[in-house]
Short mmCIF file of C-alpha atoms in Angstrom, two decimals:
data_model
loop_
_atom_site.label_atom_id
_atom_site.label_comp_id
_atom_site.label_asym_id
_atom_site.label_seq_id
_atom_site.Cartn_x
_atom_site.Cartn_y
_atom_site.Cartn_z
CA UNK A 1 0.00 0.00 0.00
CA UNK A 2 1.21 3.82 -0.99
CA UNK A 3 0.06 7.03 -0.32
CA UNK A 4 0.84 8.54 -3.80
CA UNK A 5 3.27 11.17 -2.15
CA UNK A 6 6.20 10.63 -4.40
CA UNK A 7 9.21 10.64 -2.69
CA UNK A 8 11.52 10.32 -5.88
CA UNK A 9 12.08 10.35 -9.94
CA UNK A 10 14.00 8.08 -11.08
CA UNK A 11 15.70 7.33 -14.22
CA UNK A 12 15.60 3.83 -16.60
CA UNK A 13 18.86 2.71 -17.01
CA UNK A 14 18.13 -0.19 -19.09
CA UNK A 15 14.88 -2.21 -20.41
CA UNK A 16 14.93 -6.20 -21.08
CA UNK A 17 12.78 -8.75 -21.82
CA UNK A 18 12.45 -12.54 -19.81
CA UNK A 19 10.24 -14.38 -22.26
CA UNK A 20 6.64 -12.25 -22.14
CA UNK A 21 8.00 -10.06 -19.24
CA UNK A 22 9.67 -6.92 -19.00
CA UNK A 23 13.26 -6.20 -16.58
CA UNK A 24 13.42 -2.55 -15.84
CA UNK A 25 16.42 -1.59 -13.74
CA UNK A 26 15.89 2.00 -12.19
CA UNK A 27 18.52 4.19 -11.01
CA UNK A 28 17.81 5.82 -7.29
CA UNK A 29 18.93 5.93 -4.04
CA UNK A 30 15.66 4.95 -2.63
CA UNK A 31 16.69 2.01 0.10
CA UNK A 32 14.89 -1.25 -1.03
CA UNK A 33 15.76 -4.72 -0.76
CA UNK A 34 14.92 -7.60 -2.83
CA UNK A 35 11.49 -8.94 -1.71
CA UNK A 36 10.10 -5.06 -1.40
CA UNK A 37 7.46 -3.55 -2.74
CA UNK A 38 8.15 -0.71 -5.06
CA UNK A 39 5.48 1.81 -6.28
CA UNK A 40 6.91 3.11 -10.16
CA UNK A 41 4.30 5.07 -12.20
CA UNK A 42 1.54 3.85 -9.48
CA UNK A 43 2.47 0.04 -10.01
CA UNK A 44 3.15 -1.79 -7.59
CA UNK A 45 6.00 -3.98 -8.61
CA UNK A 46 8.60 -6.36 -6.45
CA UNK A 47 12.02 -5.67 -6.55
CA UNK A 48 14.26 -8.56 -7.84
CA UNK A 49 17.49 -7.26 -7.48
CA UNK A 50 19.15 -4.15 -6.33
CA UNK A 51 22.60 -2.70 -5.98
CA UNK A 52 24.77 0.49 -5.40
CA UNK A 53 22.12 3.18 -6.39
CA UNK A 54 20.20 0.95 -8.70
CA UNK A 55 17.38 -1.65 -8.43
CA UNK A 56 15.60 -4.18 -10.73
CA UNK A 57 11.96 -5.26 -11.11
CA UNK A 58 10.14 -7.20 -12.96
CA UNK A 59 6.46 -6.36 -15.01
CA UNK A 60 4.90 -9.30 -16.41
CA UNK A 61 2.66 -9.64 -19.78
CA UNK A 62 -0.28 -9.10 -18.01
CA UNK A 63 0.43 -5.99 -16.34
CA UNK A 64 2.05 -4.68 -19.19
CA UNK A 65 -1.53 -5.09 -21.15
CA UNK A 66 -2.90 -2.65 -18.12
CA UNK A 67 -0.48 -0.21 -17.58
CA UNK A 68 1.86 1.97 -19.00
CA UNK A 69 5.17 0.59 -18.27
CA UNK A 70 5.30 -1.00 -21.69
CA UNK A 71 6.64 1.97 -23.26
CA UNK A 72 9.19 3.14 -21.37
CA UNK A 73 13.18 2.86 -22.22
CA UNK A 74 16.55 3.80 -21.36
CA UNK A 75 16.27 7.26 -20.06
CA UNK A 76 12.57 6.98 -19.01
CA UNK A 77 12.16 9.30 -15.80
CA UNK A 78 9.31 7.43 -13.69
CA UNK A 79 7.57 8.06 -10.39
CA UNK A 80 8.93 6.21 -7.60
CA UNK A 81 7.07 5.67 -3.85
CA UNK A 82 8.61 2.56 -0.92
CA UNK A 83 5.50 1.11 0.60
CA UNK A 84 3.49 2.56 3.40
CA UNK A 85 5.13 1.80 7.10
CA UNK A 86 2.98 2.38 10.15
CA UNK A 87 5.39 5.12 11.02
CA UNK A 88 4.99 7.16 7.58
CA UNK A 89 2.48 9.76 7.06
CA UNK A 90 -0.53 8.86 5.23
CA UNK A 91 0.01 12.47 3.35
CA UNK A 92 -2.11 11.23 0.51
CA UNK A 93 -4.76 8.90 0.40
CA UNK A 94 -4.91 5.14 0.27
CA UNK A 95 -3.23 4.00 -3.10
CA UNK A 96 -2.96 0.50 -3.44
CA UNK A 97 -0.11 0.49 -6.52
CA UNK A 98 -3.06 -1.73 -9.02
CA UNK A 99 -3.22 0.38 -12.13
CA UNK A 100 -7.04 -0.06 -12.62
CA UNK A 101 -6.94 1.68 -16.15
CA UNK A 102 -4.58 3.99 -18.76
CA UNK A 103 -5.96 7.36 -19.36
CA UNK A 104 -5.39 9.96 -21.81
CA UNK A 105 -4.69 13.83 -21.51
CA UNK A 106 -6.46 15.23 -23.89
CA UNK A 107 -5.96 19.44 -22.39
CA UNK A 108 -3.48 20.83 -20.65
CA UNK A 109 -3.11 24.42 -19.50
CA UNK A 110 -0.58 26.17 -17.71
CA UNK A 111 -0.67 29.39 -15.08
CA UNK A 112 2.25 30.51 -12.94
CA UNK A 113 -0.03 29.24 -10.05
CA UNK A 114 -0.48 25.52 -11.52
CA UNK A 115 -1.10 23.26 -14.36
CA UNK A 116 -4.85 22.28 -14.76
CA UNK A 117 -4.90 18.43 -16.76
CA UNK A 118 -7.78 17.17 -17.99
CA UNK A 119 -8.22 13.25 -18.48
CA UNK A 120 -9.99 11.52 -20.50
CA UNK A 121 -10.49 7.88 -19.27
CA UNK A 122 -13.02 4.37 -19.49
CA UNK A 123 -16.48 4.88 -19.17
CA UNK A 124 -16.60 2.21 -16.96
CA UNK A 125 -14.74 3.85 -14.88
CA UNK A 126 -16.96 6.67 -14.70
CA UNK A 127 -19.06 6.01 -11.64
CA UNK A 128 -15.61 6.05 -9.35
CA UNK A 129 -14.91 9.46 -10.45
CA UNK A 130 -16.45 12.75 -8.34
CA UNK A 131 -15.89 16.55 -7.78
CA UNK A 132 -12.92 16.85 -4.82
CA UNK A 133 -12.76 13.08 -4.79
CA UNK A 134 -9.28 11.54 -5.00
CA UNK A 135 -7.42 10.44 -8.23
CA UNK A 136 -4.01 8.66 -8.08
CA UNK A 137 -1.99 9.69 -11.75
CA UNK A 138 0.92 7.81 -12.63
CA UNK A 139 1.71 7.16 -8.51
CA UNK A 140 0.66 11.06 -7.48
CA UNK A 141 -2.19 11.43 -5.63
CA UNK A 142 -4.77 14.22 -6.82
CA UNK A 143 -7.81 15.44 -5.90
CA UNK A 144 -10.32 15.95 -8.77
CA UNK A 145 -11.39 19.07 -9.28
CA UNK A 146 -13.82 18.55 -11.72
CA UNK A 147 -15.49 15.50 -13.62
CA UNK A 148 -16.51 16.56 -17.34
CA UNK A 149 -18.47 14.74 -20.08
CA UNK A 150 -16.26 12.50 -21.95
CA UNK A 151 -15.79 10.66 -19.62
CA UNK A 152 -12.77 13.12 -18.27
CA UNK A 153 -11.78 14.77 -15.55
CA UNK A 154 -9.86 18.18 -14.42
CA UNK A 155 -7.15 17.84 -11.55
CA UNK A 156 -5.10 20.75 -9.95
CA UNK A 157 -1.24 20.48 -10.29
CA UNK A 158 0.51 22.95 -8.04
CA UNK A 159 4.14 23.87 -8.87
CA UNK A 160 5.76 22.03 -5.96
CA UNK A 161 3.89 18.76 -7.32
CA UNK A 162 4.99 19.59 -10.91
CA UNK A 163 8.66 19.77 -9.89
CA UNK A 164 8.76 16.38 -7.92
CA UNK A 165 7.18 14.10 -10.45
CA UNK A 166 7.44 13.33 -14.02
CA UNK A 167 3.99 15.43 -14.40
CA UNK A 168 5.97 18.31 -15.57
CA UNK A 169 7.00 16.15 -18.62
CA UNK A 170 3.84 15.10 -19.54
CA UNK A 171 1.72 15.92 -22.39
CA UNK A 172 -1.57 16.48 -24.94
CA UNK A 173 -1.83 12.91 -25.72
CA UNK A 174 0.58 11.27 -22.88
CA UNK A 175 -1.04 7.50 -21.20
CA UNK A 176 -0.96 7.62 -17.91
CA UNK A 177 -1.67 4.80 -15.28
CA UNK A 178 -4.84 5.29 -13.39
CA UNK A 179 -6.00 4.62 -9.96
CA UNK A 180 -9.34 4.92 -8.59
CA UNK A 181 -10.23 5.52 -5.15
CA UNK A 182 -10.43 1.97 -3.10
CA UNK A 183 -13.50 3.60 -1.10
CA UNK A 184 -15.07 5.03 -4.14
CA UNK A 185 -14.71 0.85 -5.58
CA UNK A 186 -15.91 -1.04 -2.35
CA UNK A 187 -18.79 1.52 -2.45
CA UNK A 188 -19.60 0.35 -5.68
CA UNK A 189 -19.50 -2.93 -5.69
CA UNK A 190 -22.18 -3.05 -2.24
CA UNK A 191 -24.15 -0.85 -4.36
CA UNK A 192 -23.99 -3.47 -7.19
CA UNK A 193 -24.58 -6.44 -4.64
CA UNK A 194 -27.81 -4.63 -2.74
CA UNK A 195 -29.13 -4.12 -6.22
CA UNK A 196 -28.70 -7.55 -7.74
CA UNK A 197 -30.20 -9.05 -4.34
CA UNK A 198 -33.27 -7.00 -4.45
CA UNK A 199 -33.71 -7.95 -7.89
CA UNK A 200 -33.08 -11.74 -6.81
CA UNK A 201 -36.08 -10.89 -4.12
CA UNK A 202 -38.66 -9.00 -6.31
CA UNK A 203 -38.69 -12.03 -8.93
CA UNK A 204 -38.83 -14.73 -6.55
CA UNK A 205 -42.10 -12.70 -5.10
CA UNK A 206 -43.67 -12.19 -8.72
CA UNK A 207 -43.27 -15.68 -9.19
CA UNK A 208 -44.88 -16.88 -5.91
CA UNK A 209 -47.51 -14.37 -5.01
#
């Protein structure tokens, strides 16, 4: 678990593949030991190996179809977070490093004060999404500032943000890995269970008056 408060960018040194998975090794200083988990772009992913200022992991075929990680390479900056401890902060809010979806930015504009990027992303994805509810981008945690028809969706960047994340380097067009809000999925899911069993009851009582 992560709170989407990146604590650095790191850089790709070098991509491989291991049959249908991908190797990335990631220069940082971050201290992580094989066995830990590693958020990088908002995916969680295990480190494998690690060394003097370096660390690999490993992204297999199936994550690769969900998330962006594909298309990095050598020189890729990406988002990096260590798992939460009981004695770090919970700054952000709950991030869980599983990349529910890719998303596009489709607008981006820019003020001295902050960028504002809009998303455009799955409609079935839309029903997670609200007005001041929480976003994670690419491993940052956001708050939304406005959900648009599209589906899309307008989030705040303030400078300090911008300058310690890759955000700054992204745009009109850019993927980026999506997370939805845990709450805003357990939420929907009850809501999907209540429904089905009420429509479970009102047929059995049509049937059998």
């Amino acid at each position: 678990m992560f709170t989407g408060i990146i604590e650095e960018v790191g850089s790709i040194k070098r991509v491989s593949s291991r049959g249908a998975n991908k190797v990335l090794e990631i220069s940082t200083s971050l201290d992580v030991s094989p066995g830990d988990s590693i958020s990088i772009n908002g995916a969680c992913l295990t480190v494998t190996e690690n060394g003097d200022g370096w660390v690999k992991v490993e992204a297999t075929a199936e994550s690769l179809n969900r998330i962006s990680l594909g298309s990095l390479y050598s020189g890729s900056r990406v988002n990096l977070e260590r798992a939460l401890t009981l004695s770090k902060p919970l700054g952000g809010h709950i991030v869980q490093g599983h990349v529910d979806s890719s998303g596009k930015i489709s607008n981006l504009r820019k003020t001295e004060d902050a960028w504002k990027i809009e998303v455009a992303f799955s409609k079935d994805f839309e029903d997670l999404v609200v007005d001041q509810g929480s976003i994670s981008i690419d491993g940052v945690s956001l708050t939304v500032l406005k959900k648009i028809e599209g589906p899309k969706f307008v989030v705040n960047v303030i400078p300090e943000t911008l300058k310690r994340t890759t955000l700054y380097e992204r745009r009109v067009g850019d993927n980026v890995n999506l997370e939805f809000d845990i709450i805003a999925k357990y939420i929907r899911e009850q809501t999907r269970n209540t429904r089905n069993t009420r429509n479970t009851h009102n047929t059995h009582n049509t049937r059998n008056p």
